[in-house]
């Protein structure tokens, strides 16, 4: 059985190679990600091998289910992202870019000498997480109306027997005379 998101470098045929995987919420649970409630996505990968030169292009499409930031109900977010990788053997070396040097568009992945597989799990996880919006909420009118109603009403700070207190009082008012 083929492991998901693993490209076997030993025995990889020269030229074009295709890999395709489907995954779901279990993928995110393996990373201890509790934000993703459910998921369904596909990764289509095209690997090009020419001698020791290997490049990979991944297309990731699917959906994840998270909690809405407004109403805390399930929210399905579609996503689509591309990854372009250049595989290099050995240890990663840092070199200071020169002023006239163009920045490469492909991410570089280093595989230690003697390693037989390229594991894309972490890369795919990172790209999916980065493709999701920072604020996650339903379109207008789709949030749970009961929750929105409660949010609009606000929380009252008036307690029984203390009717003079302003419900919109400054929460820092108690600290007002502290430094006199």
Coordinates of N, CA and C in Angstrom, one line a residue:
X1 N 0.8 -1.2 0.0 CA 0.0 0.0 0.0 C 0.9 1.2 0.0
X2 N 0.5 2.2 -0.8 CA 1.3 3.4 -1.0 C 0.9 4.4 0.2
X3 N 2.0 4.9 0.8 CA 1.7 5.9 1.9 C 1.4 7.2 1.3
X4 N 0.5 8.0 2.0 CA 0.1 9.3 1.5 C 1.2 10.3 1.6
X5 N 1.3 11.1 0.5 CA 2.2 12.2 0.5 C 3.6 11.9 0.6
X6 N 4.0 10.6 0.2 CA 5.4 10.2 0.2 C 5.8 9.9 -1.3
X7 N 6.8 10.5 -1.7 CA 7.3 10.3 -3.1 C 8.6 9.4 -3.0
X8 N 8.6 8.2 -3.5 CA 9.8 7.3 -3.4 C 10.8 7.8 -4.4
X9 N 11.9 8.4 -3.9 CA 13.0 8.9 -4.8 C 13.8 7.8 -5.4
X10 N 14.0 6.7 -4.7 CA 14.7 5.6 -5.3 C 13.7 4.8 -6.2
X11 N 14.1 4.6 -7.4 CA 13.3 3.9 -8.3 C 12.3 4.8 -9.0
X12 N 12.4 6.1 -8.8 CA 11.5 7.0 -9.5 C 12.0 7.1 -11.0
X13 N 11.1 6.9 -11.9 CA 11.4 6.8 -13.3 C 11.8 8.2 -13.8
X14 N 12.8 8.3 -14.7 CA 13.1 9.6 -15.3 C 12.0 10.1 -16.1
X15 N 11.9 11.4 -16.2 CA 10.8 12.0 -16.9 C 9.6 12.4 -16.0
X16 N 8.4 12.4 -16.5 CA 7.2 12.8 -15.7 C 6.6 11.7 -15.0
X17 N 6.3 11.9 -13.7 CA 5.6 11.0 -12.8 C 4.4 11.7 -12.2
X18 N 3.3 10.9 -12.0 CA 2.1 11.5 -11.4 C 1.8 10.7 -10.1
X19 N 1.3 11.5 -9.1 CA 0.9 11.0 -7.9 C -0.4 11.7 -7.5
X20 N -1.4 11.0 -7.0 CA -2.6 11.6 -6.5 C -3.1 11.0 -5.2
X21 N -3.4 11.8 -4.3 CA -3.9 11.3 -3.0 C -5.1 12.1 -2.5
X22 N -6.0 11.4 -1.8 CA -7.1 12.0 -1.1 C -6.9 11.9 0.4
X23 N -7.4 12.9 1.1 CA -7.2 12.9 2.6 C -8.4 13.7 3.2
X24 N -8.5 13.5 4.5 CA -9.6 14.1 5.2 C -9.1 14.7 6.6
X25 N -10.0 14.7 7.5 CA -9.8 15.3 8.9 C -8.6 14.5 9.6
X26 N -8.5 13.3 9.4 CA -7.4 12.5 10.0 C -6.0 13.1 9.8
X27 N -5.8 13.6 8.6 CA -4.6 14.3 8.2 C -4.2 15.4 9.2
X28 N -5.2 16.2 9.5 CA -5.0 17.4 10.4 C -4.9 16.9 11.9
X29 N -5.6 15.8 12.2 CA -5.4 15.2 13.6 C -4.0 14.7 13.8
X30 N -3.4 14.3 12.8 CA -2.0 13.8 13.0 C -1.0 14.9 13.3
X31 N -1.4 16.2 13.0 CA -0.7 17.4 13.4 C -1.2 18.0 14.6
X32 N -2.1 17.4 15.3 CA -2.7 17.9 16.6 C -3.4 19.2 16.3
X33 N -4.0 19.4 15.1 CA -4.7 20.6 14.8 C -6.2 20.4 15.2
X34 N -6.6 21.2 16.2 CA -8.0 21.0 16.7 C -8.9 22.0 16.1
X35 N -8.4 23.0 15.3 CA -9.2 24.0 14.6 C -10.0 23.3 13.5
X36 N -9.4 22.4 12.8 CA -10.0 21.7 11.6 C -10.9 20.6 12.1
X37 N -12.2 20.8 12.0 CA -13.2 19.8 12.4 C -13.3 18.7 11.4
X38 N -13.4 19.0 10.2 CA -13.5 18.0 9.1 C -12.7 18.6 7.9
X39 N -12.4 17.7 7.0 CA -11.7 18.1 5.8 C -11.9 17.1 4.7
X40 N -11.8 17.5 3.5 CA -11.8 16.6 2.3 C -11.1 17.3 1.2
X41 N -9.9 16.8 0.8 CA -9.1 17.4 -0.2 C -8.3 16.4 -1.0
X42 N -7.9 16.9 -2.1 CA -7.1 16.0 -3.1 C -5.8 16.7 -3.4
X43 N -4.7 16.0 -3.5 CA -3.4 16.5 -3.9 C -3.0 15.8 -5.1
X44 N -2.9 16.5 -6.2 CA -2.4 16.0 -7.5 C -0.9 16.5 -7.7
X45 N 0.0 15.6 -7.8 CA 1.4 16.0 -7.9 C 2.0 15.5 -9.1
X46 N 2.8 16.3 -9.8 CA 3.5 16.0 -11.0 C 5.0 16.2 -10.7
X47 N 5.7 15.1 -10.8 CA 7.2 15.1 -10.4 C 7.9 14.9 -11.7
X48 N 8.9 15.7 -11.9 CA 9.8 15.6 -13.1 C 11.2 15.3 -12.6
X49 N 11.7 14.2 -13.1 CA 13.1 13.8 -12.7 C 14.0 13.7 -14.0
X50 N 15.1 14.4 -13.8 CA 16.1 14.4 -14.9 C 17.5 14.2 -14.2
X51 N 18.0 13.0 -14.1 CA 19.2 12.7 -13.4 C 19.0 12.9 -11.9
X52 N 19.8 13.7 -11.3 CA 19.6 14.0 -9.9 C 18.7 15.2 -9.7
X53 N 18.3 15.9 -10.7 CA 17.4 17.0 -10.6 C 15.9 16.6 -10.5
X54 N 15.3 17.0 -9.5 CA 13.9 16.6 -9.3 C 13.1 17.9 -9.0
X55 N 12.0 18.0 -9.6 CA 11.0 19.1 -9.3 C 9.6 18.6 -9.2
X56 N 8.9 19.2 -8.3 CA 7.5 18.7 -8.1 C 6.5 19.9 -8.1
X57 N 5.4 19.7 -8.7 CA 4.3 20.7 -8.7 C 3.1 20.0 -8.1
X58 N 2.5 20.6 -7.1 CA 1.4 20.0 -6.4 C 0.2 21.0 -6.6
X59 N -1.0 20.4 -6.8 CA -2.2 21.2 -6.9 C -3.1 20.6 -5.8
X60 N -3.5 21.5 -4.8 CA -4.3 21.0 -3.7 C -5.6 21.7 -3.7
X61 N -6.7 20.9 -3.8 CA -8.1 21.4 -3.8 C -8.9 20.7 -2.8
X62 N -9.8 21.4 -2.2 CA -10.7 20.8 -1.2 C -11.4 21.7 -0.3
X63 N -11.9 21.2 0.8 CA -12.6 22.0 1.8 C -12.2 21.6 3.2
X64 N -12.3 22.5 4.1 CA -12.1 22.3 5.5 C -13.3 22.8 6.3
X65 N -13.6 22.2 7.4 CA -14.7 22.7 8.2 C -14.1 23.2 9.5
X66 N -14.4 24.4 9.8 CA -13.9 25.1 11.1 C -15.1 25.7 11.7
X67 N -14.9 26.3 12.9 CA -15.9 27.0 13.6 C -16.0 28.4 13.1
X68 N -17.1 29.0 12.9 CA -17.3 30.4 12.5 C -16.9 31.3 13.7
X69 N -16.1 32.3 13.4 CA -15.7 33.2 14.4 C -16.8 34.0 15.1
X70 N -17.9 34.2 14.4 CA -19.0 34.9 14.9 C -20.0 34.1 15.7
X71 N -20.5 33.0 15.1 CA -21.6 32.2 15.7 C -21.2 30.9 16.3
X72 N -19.9 30.5 16.0 CA -19.4 29.2 16.5 C -20.1 28.0 15.9
X73 N -20.7 28.1 14.8 CA -21.3 27.0 14.1 C -20.3 26.5 13.0
X74 N -20.5 25.3 12.5 CA -19.6 24.8 11.5 C -19.6 25.7 10.2
X75 N -18.4 25.9 9.7 CA -18.2 26.7 8.5 C -17.4 25.9 7.6
X76 N -17.8 25.7 6.3 CA -17.1 24.9 5.3 C -16.4 26.0 4.5
X77 N -15.0 25.9 4.4 CA -14.2 26.8 3.6 C -13.5 26.1 2.5
X78 N -13.9 26.4 1.2 CA -13.1 25.8 0.1 C -11.8 26.5 -0.1
X79 N -10.8 25.7 -0.5 CA -9.5 26.2 -0.8 C -8.8 25.6 -2.0
X80 N -7.9 26.3 -2.6 CA -7.1 25.7 -3.7 C -5.8 26.4 -3.6
X81 N -4.7 25.6 -3.7 CA -3.4 26.2 -3.6 C -2.4 25.4 -4.4
X82 N -1.4 26.0 -4.9 CA -0.3 25.3 -5.7 C 1.0 25.4 -5.0
X83 N 1.8 24.3 -5.2 CA 3.1 24.3 -4.6 C 4.1 23.9 -5.7
X84 N 5.2 24.7 -5.8 CA 6.3 24.3 -6.7 C 7.5 24.1 -5.9
X85 N 8.1 22.9 -6.0 CA 9.2 22.5 -5.2 C 10.4 22.1 -6.1
X86 N 11.6 22.4 -5.7 CA 12.8 22.0 -6.3 C 13.5 21.1 -5.2
X87 N 13.7 19.9 -5.5 CA 14.3 18.9 -4.6 C 15.8 18.9 -4.7
X88 N 16.5 19.1 -3.6 CA 18.0 19.1 -3.6 C 18.5 18.1 -2.6
X89 N 19.6 17.5 -2.9 CA 20.2 16.5 -2.0 C 21.3 17.2 -1.1
X90 N 21.4 16.7 0.1 CA 22.4 17.2 1.0 C 21.8 18.1 2.1
X91 N 22.7 18.8 2.8 CA 22.3 19.7 3.8 C 22.0 21.1 3.3
X92 N 21.0 21.7 3.9 CA 20.6 23.1 3.4 C 21.7 24.1 3.7
X93 N 22.0 24.8 2.7 CA 23.0 25.9 2.8 C 22.4 27.2 2.7
X94 N 22.8 28.2 3.5 CA 22.3 29.5 3.4 C 23.3 30.4 2.7
X95 N 22.9 31.0 1.7 CA 23.8 32.0 1.0 C 23.1 33.3 0.9
X96 N 23.8 34.4 1.2 CA 23.2 35.7 1.1 C 22.9 36.0 -0.3
X97 N 21.6 36.4 -0.7 CA 21.3 36.8 -2.1 C 22.0 38.0 -2.5
X98 N 22.5 38.0 -3.8 CA 23.1 39.2 -4.3 C 22.1 40.2 -4.8
X99 N 22.5 41.4 -4.9 CA 21.5 42.5 -5.3 C 20.8 42.2 -6.6
X100 N 21.6 41.8 -7.6 CA 21.1 41.6 -8.9 C 20.5 40.2 -9.2
X101 N 20.6 39.4 -8.1 CA 20.1 38.0 -8.3 C 18.6 37.9 -8.2
X102 N 18.0 37.2 -9.1 CA 16.5 37.0 -9.0 C 16.1 36.0 -8.0
X103 N 15.0 36.2 -7.3 CA 14.5 35.3 -6.3 C 13.8 34.2 -7.1
X104 N 14.2 32.9 -6.7 CA 13.6 31.8 -7.3 C 12.1 31.6 -6.9
X105 N 11.3 31.2 -7.8 CA 9.8 31.1 -7.5 C 9.5 29.8 -6.9
X106 N 10.4 28.8 -7.0 CA 10.2 27.5 -6.5 C 10.8 27.4 -5.1
X107 N 10.0 26.7 -4.2 CA 10.6 26.5 -2.8 C 11.6 25.3 -3.0
X108 N 12.6 25.4 -2.2 CA 13.6 24.3 -2.2 C 13.4 23.4 -1.0
X109 N 13.5 22.1 -1.3 CA 13.4 21.1 -0.3 C 14.6 20.3 -0.3
X110 N 15.3 20.2 0.9 CA 16.5 19.4 1.0 C 16.3 18.1 1.5
X111 N 16.8 17.1 0.8 CA 16.7 15.7 1.2 C 18.1 15.2 1.6
X112 N 18.3 14.8 2.9 CA 19.6 14.3 3.3 C 20.1 13.2 2.4
X113 N 21.4 13.2 2.1 CA 22.0 12.1 1.3 C 21.6 10.7 2.0
X114 N 21.3 9.8 1.2 CA 20.9 8.5 1.7 C 19.4 8.3 2.0
X115 N 18.7 9.4 2.0 CA 17.2 9.3 2.2 C 16.6 8.8 1.0
X116 N 15.6 7.9 1.1 CA 15.0 7.3 -0.1 C 13.7 7.9 -0.4
X117 N 13.0 8.7 0.5 CA 11.7 9.2 0.2 C 11.6 10.7 0.4
X118 N 10.7 11.3 -0.3 CA 10.4 12.7 -0.1 C 9.1 12.8 0.6
X119 N 9.0 13.2 1.9 CA 7.8 13.3 2.6 C 7.2 14.7 2.5
X120 N 6.0 14.8 1.9 CA 5.4 16.1 1.6 C 4.4 16.4 2.7
X121 N 4.2 15.6 3.7 CA 3.2 15.9 4.7 C 3.2 17.3 5.3
X122 N 4.4 17.7 5.9 CA 4.5 19.0 6.5 C 4.3 20.1 5.5
X123 N 4.8 20.0 4.3 CA 4.7 21.0 3.3 C 3.2 21.2 2.9
X124 N 2.5 20.1 2.7 CA 1.1 20.2 2.3 C 0.3 20.8 3.5
X125 N 0.5 20.4 4.7 CA -0.1 20.9 5.9 C 0.1 22.4 6.0
X126 N 1.3 22.9 5.8 CA 1.6 24.3 5.9 C 0.9 25.1 4.8
X127 N 0.9 24.6 3.6 CA 0.3 25.3 2.5 C -1.2 25.4 2.7
X128 N -1.8 24.3 3.2 CA -3.3 24.4 3.4 C -3.6 25.4 4.5
X129 N -2.9 25.3 5.6 CA -3.2 26.3 6.7 C -2.9 27.7 6.3
X130 N -1.9 28.0 5.4 CA -1.7 29.3 5.0 C -2.7 29.8 4.0
X131 N -3.4 28.9 3.3 CA -4.3 29.3 2.3 C -5.7 29.7 2.9
X132 N -5.9 29.3 4.2 CA -7.1 29.6 4.9 C -7.2 31.1 5.3
X133 N -8.3 31.7 5.3 CA -8.4 33.1 5.8 C -8.2 33.3 7.3
X134 N -7.6 34.4 7.7 CA -7.4 34.7 9.1 C -8.7 34.8 9.9
X135 N -9.7 35.5 9.3 CA -11.0 35.6 9.9 C -11.9 34.7 9.2
X136 N -12.6 33.8 9.9 CA -13.4 32.8 9.3 C -14.8 33.0 9.8
X137 N -15.7 33.4 8.9 CA -17.1 33.6 9.3 C -18.0 33.4 8.1
X138 N -19.3 33.1 8.4 CA -20.2 32.9 7.3 C -20.5 34.2 6.6
X139 N -21.0 34.1 5.4 CA -21.5 35.2 4.6 C -22.6 35.9 5.4
X140 N -22.9 37.2 5.1 CA -24.0 37.9 5.8 C -25.3 37.1 5.6
X141 N -26.0 36.9 6.8 CA -27.3 36.2 6.8 C -27.2 34.7 7.0
X142 N -26.0 34.2 7.0 CA -25.8 32.7 7.1 C -25.5 32.3 8.5
X143 N -25.1 33.2 9.4 CA -24.7 32.8 10.8 C -26.0 32.5 11.6
X144 N -25.8 31.8 12.6 CA -26.9 31.4 13.5 C -27.5 32.6 14.1
X145 N -28.8 32.9 13.8 CA -29.5 34.1 14.1 C -29.6 34.3 15.6
X146 N -29.8 33.2 16.4 CA -30.0 33.2 17.8 C -28.7 33.7 18.5
X147 N -27.5 33.3 18.0 CA -26.3 33.7 18.6 C -26.0 35.2 18.2
X148 N -26.3 35.6 17.0 CA -26.1 37.0 16.6 C -27.0 37.9 17.4
X149 N -28.2 37.5 17.7 CA -29.1 38.2 18.5 C -28.6 38.5 19.9
X150 N -28.0 37.4 20.5 CA -27.4 37.5 21.8 C -26.2 38.5 21.8
X151 N -25.4 38.4 20.7 CA -24.2 39.2 20.6 C -24.6 40.7 20.5
X152 N -25.7 41.0 19.8 CA -26.2 42.4 19.6 C -26.7 42.9 20.9
X153 N -27.4 42.1 21.7 CA -27.9 42.5 23.0 C -26.8 42.9 23.9
X154 N -25.7 42.2 23.8 CA -24.5 42.5 24.7 C -24.7 41.8 26.1
X155 N -23.7 42.0 26.9 CA -23.8 41.5 28.3 C -24.0 42.6 29.2
X156 N -25.0 42.5 30.0 CA -25.3 43.6 31.0 C -24.4 43.5 32.2
X157 N -23.9 44.6 32.6 CA -23.1 44.6 33.9 C -23.9 45.1 35.1
X158 N -25.2 45.4 34.9 CA -26.0 45.8 35.9 C -26.4 44.6 36.8
X159 N -26.2 44.7 38.1 CA -26.6 43.6 38.9 C -27.9 44.0 39.7
X160 N -28.6 43.0 40.2 CA -29.8 43.3 40.9 C -29.5 44.2 42.1
X161 N -30.4 45.2 42.3 CA -30.2 46.2 43.3 C -29.2 47.3 43.0
X162 N -28.6 47.3 41.9 CA -27.6 48.3 41.5 C -28.0 48.9 40.2
X163 N -29.2 49.5 40.2 CA -29.8 50.0 38.9 C -29.2 51.3 38.4
X164 N -28.3 52.0 39.3 CA -27.8 53.3 38.9 C -26.6 53.0 37.9
X165 N -26.0 51.9 38.0 CA -24.8 51.6 37.2 C -25.1 51.6 35.7
X166 N -24.2 52.3 35.0 CA -24.4 52.4 33.5 C -24.0 51.0 32.9
X167 N -24.8 50.5 32.0 CA -24.5 49.2 31.3 C -23.3 49.3 30.4
X168 N -23.0 50.5 30.0 CA -21.8 50.7 29.1 C -20.7 51.4 29.8
X169 N -20.6 51.2 31.1 CA -19.6 51.9 31.9 C -18.2 51.4 31.5
X170 N -17.2 52.2 31.7 CA -15.8 51.9 31.4 C -15.4 50.8 32.4
X171 N -14.9 49.7 31.9 CA -14.5 48.6 32.8 C -13.2 49.0 33.6
X172 N -12.6 50.0 33.3 CA -11.4 50.5 34.0 C -11.7 51.6 35.0
X173 N -12.9 51.9 35.2 CA -13.3 53.0 36.1 C -12.9 52.7 37.5
X174 N -12.8 51.5 37.9 CA -12.4 51.2 39.3 C -11.0 51.5 39.5
X175 N -10.2 51.6 38.5 CA -8.8 52.0 38.6 C -8.5 53.5 38.5
X176 N -9.5 54.3 38.3 CA -9.4 55.7 38.1 C -8.6 56.4 39.2
X177 N -8.9 56.2 40.4 CA -8.2 56.9 41.5 C -7.0 56.2 42.1
X178 N -6.5 55.3 41.4 CA -5.4 54.5 41.9 C -4.1 55.2 42.1
X179 N -3.8 56.2 41.3 CA -2.5 56.8 41.3 C -2.6 58.3 41.8
X180 N -3.5 58.6 42.6 CA -3.7 60.0 43.1 C -3.0 60.2 44.4

